[in-house]
Short mmCIF file of C-alpha atoms in Angstrom, two decimals:
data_model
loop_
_atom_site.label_atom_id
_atom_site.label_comp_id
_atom_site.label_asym_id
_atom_site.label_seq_id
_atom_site.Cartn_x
_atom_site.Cartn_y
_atom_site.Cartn_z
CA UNK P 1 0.00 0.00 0.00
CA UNK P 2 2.79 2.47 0.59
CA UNK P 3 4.61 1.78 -2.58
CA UNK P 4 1.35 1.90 -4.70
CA UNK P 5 0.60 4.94 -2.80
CA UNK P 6 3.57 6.74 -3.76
CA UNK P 7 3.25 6.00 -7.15
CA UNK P 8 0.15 7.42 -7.40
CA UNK P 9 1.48 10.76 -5.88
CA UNK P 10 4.06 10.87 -8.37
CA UNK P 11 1.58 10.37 -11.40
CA UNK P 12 -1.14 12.77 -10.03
CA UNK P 13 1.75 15.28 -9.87
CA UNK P 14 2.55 14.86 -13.57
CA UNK P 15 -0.98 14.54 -14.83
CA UNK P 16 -2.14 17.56 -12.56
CA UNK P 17 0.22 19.73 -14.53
CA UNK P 18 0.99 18.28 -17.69
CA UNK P 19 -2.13 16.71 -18.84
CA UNK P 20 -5.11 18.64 -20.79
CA UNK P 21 -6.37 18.63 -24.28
CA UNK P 22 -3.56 17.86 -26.99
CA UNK P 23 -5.58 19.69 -29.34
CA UNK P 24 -4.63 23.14 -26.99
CA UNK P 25 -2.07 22.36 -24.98
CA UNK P 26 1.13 20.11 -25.76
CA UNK P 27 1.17 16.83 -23.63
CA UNK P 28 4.34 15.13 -23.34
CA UNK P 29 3.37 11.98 -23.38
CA UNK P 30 6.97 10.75 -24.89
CA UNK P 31 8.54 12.30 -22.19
CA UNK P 32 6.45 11.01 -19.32
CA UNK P 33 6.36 6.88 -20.49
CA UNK P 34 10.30 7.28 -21.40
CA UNK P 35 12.01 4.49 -19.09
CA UNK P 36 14.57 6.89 -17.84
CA UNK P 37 11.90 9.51 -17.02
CA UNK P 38 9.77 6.73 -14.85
CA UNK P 39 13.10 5.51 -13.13
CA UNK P 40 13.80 8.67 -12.19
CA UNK P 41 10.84 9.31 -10.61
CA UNK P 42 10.33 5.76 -8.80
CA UNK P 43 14.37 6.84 -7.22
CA UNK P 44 12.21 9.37 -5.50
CA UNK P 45 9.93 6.70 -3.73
CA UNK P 46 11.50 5.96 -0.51
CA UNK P 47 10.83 2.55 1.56
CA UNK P 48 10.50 4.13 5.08
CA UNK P 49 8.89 7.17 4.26
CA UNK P 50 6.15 8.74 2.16
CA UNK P 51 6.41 11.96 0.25
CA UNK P 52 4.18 14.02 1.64
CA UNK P 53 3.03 16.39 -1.19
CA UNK P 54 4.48 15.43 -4.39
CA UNK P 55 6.04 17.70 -6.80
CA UNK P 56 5.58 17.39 -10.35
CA UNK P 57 8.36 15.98 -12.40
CA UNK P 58 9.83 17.70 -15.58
CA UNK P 59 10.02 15.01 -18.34
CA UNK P 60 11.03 15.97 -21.81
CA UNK P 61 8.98 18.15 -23.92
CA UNK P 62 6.95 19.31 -20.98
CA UNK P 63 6.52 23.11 -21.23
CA UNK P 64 7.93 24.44 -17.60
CA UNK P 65 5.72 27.26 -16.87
CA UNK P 66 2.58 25.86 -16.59
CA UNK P 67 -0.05 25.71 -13.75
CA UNK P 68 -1.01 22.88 -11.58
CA UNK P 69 -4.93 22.39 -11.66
CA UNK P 70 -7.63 22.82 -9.16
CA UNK P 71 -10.97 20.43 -10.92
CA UNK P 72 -12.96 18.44 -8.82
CA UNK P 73 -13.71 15.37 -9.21
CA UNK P 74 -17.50 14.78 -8.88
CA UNK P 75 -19.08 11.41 -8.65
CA UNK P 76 -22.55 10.18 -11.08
CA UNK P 77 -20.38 7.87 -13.47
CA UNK P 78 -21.23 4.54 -15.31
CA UNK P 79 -19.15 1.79 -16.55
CA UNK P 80 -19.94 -1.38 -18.56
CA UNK P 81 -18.02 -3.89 -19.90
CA UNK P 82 -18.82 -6.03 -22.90
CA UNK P 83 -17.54 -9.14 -24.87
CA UNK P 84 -19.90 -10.62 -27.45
CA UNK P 85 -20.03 -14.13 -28.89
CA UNK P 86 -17.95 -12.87 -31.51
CA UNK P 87 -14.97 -12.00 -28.92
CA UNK P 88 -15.30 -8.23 -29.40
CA UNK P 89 -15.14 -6.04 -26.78
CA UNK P 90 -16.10 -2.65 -24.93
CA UNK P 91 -15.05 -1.04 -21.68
CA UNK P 92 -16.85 2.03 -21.87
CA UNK P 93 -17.25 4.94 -18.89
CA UNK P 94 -19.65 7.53 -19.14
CA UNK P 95 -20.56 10.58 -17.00
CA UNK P 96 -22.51 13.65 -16.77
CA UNK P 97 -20.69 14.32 -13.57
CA UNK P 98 -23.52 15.19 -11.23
CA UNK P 99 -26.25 13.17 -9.96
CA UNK P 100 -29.04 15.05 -12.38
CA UNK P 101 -26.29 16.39 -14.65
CA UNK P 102 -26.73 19.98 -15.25
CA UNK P 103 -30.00 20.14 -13.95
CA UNK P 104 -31.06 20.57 -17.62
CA UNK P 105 -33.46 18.29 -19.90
CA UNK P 106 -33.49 17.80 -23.52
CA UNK P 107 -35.44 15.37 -25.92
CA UNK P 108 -35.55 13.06 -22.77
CA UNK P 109 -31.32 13.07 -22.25
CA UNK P 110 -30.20 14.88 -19.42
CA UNK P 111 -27.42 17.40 -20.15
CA UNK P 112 -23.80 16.40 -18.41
CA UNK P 113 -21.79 18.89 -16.10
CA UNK P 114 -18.67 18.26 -17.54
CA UNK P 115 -17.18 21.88 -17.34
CA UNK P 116 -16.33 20.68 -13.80
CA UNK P 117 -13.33 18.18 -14.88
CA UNK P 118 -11.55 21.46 -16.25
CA UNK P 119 -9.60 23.83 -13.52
CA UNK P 120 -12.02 26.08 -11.79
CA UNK P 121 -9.46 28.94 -11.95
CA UNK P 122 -7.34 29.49 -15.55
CA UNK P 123 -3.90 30.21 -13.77
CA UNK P 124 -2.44 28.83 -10.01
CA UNK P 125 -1.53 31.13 -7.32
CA UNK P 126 1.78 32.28 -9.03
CA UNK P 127 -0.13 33.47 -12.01
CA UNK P 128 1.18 30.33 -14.60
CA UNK P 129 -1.92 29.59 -16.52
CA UNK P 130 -3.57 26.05 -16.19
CA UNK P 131 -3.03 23.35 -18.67
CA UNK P 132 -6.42 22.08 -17.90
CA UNK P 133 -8.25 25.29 -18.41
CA UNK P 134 -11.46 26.46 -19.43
CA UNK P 135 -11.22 27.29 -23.46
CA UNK P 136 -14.24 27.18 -26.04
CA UNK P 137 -13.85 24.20 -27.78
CA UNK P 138 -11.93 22.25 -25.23
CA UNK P 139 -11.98 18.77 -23.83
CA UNK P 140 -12.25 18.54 -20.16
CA UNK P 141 -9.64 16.41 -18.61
CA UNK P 142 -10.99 13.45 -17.05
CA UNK P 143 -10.37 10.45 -15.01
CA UNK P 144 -12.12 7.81 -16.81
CA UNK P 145 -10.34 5.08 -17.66
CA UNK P 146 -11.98 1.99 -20.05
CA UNK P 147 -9.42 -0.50 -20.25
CA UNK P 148 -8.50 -3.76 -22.25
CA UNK P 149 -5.71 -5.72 -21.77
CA UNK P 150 -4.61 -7.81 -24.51
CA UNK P 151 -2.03 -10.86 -24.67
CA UNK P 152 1.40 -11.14 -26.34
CA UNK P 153 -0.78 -11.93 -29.60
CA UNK P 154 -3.24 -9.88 -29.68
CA UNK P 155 -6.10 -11.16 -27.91
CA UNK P 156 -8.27 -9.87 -25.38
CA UNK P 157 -7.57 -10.92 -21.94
CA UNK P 158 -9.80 -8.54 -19.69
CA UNK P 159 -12.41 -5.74 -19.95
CA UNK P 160 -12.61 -3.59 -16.60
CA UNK P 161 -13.26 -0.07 -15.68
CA UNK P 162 -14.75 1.66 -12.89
CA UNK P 163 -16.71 5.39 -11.80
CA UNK P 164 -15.94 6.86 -8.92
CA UNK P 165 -14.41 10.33 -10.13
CA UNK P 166 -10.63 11.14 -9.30
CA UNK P 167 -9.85 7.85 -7.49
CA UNK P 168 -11.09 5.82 -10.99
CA UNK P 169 -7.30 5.39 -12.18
CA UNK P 170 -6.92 3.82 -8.53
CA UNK P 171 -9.51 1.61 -8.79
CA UNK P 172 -8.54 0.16 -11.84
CA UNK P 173 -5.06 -0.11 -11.29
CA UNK P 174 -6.20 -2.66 -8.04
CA UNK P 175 -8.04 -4.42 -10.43
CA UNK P 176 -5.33 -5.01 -12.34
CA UNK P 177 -2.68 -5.67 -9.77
CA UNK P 178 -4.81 -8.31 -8.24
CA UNK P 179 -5.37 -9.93 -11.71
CA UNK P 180 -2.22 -9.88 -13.18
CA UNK P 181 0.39 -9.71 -10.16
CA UNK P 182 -1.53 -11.70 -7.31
CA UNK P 183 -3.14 -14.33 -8.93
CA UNK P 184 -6.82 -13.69 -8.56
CA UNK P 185 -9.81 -14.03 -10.47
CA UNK P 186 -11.49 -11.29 -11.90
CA UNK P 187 -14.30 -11.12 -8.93
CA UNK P 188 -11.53 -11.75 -6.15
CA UNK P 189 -9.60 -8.97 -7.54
CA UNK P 190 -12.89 -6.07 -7.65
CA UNK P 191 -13.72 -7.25 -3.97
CA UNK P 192 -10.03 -6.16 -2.55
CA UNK P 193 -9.95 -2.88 -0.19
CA UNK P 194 -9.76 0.48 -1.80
CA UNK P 195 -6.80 2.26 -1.35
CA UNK P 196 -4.61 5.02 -2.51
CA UNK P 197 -3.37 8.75 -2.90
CA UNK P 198 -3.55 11.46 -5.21
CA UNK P 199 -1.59 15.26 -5.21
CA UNK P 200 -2.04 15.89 -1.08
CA UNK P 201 -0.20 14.10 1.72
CA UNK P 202 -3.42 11.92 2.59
CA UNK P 203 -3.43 8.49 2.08
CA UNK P 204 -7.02 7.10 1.88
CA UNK P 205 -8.46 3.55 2.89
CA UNK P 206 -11.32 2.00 2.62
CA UNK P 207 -13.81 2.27 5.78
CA UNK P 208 -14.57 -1.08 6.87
CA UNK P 209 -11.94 -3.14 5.07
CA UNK P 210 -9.63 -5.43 7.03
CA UNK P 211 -6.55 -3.19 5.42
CA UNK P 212 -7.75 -0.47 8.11
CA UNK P 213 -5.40 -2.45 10.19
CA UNK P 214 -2.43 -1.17 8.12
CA UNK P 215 -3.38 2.61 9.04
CA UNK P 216 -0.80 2.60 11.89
CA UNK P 217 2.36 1.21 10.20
CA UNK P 218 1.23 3.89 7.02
CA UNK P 219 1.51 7.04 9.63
CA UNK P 220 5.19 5.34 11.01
CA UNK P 221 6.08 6.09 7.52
CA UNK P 222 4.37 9.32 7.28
CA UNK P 223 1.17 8.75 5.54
CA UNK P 224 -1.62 10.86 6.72
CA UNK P 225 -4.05 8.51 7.11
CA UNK P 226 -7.81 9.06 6.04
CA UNK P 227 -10.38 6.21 6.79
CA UNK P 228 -13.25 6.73 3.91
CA UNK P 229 -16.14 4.71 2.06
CA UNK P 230 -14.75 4.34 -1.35
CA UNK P 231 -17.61 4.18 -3.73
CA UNK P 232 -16.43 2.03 -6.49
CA UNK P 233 -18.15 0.40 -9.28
CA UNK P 234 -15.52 -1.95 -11.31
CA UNK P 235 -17.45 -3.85 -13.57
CA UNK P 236 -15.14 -6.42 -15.26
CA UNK P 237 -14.77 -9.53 -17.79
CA UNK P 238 -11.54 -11.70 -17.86
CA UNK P 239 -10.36 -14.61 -20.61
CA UNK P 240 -11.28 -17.51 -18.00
CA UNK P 241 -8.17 -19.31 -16.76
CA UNK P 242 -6.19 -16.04 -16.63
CA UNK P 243 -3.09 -16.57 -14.41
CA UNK P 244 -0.26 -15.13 -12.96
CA UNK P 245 2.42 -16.35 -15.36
CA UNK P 246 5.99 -16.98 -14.53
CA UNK P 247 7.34 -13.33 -16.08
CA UNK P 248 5.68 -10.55 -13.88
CA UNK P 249 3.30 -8.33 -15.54
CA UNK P 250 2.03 -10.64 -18.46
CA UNK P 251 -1.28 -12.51 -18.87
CA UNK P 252 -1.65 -16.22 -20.09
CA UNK P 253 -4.60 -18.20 -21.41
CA UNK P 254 -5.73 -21.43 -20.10
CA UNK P 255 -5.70 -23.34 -23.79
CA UNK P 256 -8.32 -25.55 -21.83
CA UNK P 257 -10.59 -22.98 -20.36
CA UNK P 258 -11.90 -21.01 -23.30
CA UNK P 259 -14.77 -19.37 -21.41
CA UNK P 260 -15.56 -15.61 -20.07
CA UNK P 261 -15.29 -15.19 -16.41
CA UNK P 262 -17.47 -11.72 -15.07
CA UNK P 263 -17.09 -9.19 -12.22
CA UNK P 264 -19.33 -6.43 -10.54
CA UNK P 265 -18.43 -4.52 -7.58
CA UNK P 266 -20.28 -5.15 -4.52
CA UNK P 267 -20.18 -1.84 -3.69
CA UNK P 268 -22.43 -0.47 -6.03
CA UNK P 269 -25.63 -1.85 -8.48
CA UNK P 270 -24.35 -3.76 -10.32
CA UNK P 271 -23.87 -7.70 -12.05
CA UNK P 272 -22.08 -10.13 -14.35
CA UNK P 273 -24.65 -12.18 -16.79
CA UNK P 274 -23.84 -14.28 -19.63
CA UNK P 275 -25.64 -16.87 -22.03
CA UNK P 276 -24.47 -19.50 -19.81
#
């Protein structure tokens, strides 16, 4: 939980200031994948003690000057995930970002309230404007994140995503780290405690999880330590017989299984259904 924790800090950091429309504003998403870039920034990721507040990184083609954003991130978000008889597949997350949208009706669809994933103020306190931004035109930032993951040939191993706002990426990412690195099955791996961090020196766990137990060796290393409900919703599909291989962080098929295993997060409506 602490190292996971401080790797989110690190990539909220980056993505708070760095990451906004391409269309406006230039991403560096060269610089921030490049293997030296992400070594550097896991040196900074100490064993005994967390980070506090994290500080942005400055990976190559990143324009210095820029802001670091203020959005909120507001729940009344949907995921499904889909593989048809055919073997295609959708993960798809959709949001109008508050409970009744923007409060506004039309042809029976309500309207979303998506200017809230952009920065509520265009520059920070030191006047540098925001990446993130209001402009006309302009894609918000968000934290969605539909994901498939796909085998060494091609094929589709799982089909997961999650709402839940800002702390989406995080509940993803456990989804995945329980399928891929701890050997679990797709439902196994949505049931596990919520955890995580984002830009702040809090470290949030799930309220009523038996992780809660961990909260006192977190603080010894310097978390501070919020006990929360995390409202997630993973909804997810795995190749059945996925495993934890022998090489860390890859997926194998069961040649023998050749079914669809299905997920849905207890903590929300929710279910898995197939034809059989």
């Amino acid at each position: 939980m602490h190292l996971v924790s401080e790797a989110y800090r690190l990539a909220y950091a980056d993505r708070a200031k760095y990451v906004a429309d391409s269309d406006f504003v230039r991403v560096p998403v060269a610089g921030l994948l490049a293997p030296s870039y992400l070594r550097e920034r896991a040196a900074s990721i100490r064993m005994d003690r967390s980070m506090g507040v994290p500080v942005a990184g400055a990976p190559a083609g990143a324009v210095s000057h820029l802001g670091i954003d203020d959005s909120l991130g507001l729940p009344s978000t949907s995921h499904i995930s889909i593989v048809d008889r055919y073997g295609n597949a959708v993960s798809m997350t959709t949001t109008i970002e508050f409970g009744f949208g923007s409060l506004q009706m039309v042809g029976g669809f309500l309207l979303n309230n998506q200017l809230t994933d952009f920065a509520f103020s265009p520059n920070d306190a030191q006047g540098n404007p925001v990446a993130n931004r209001v402009e006309p035109g302009k894609r918000p930032r968000s934290s969605m994140s539909p994901t498939i993951v796909f085998d060494a040939e091609n094929r589709v191993e799982a089909v997961v995503g999650s709402p839940g706002g800002g702390n989406i990426i995080q509940y993803v990412v456990k989804t995945l780290l329980g399928l891929i690195d701890w050997d679990m099955n797709i439902q196994q791996a949505i049931d596990l405690p919520n955890f995580g961090a984002q830009t702040g020196a809090t470290t949030t766990i799930e309220r009523h999880t038996k992780v809660v137990e961990l909260s006192a060796g977190l603080e010894a290393r310097g978390h501070t330590v919020r006990i929360a409900s995390e409202n997630s919703g993973v909804q997810g599909i795995v190749f059945n017989g996925m495993r934890g291989p022998a090489k860390p962080g890859r997926l194998a098929r069961d040649p023998g299984a050749g079914r669809w295993a299905g997920g849905a997060d207890p903590r929300r409506e929710g279910t898995a259904a197939g034809n059989d």
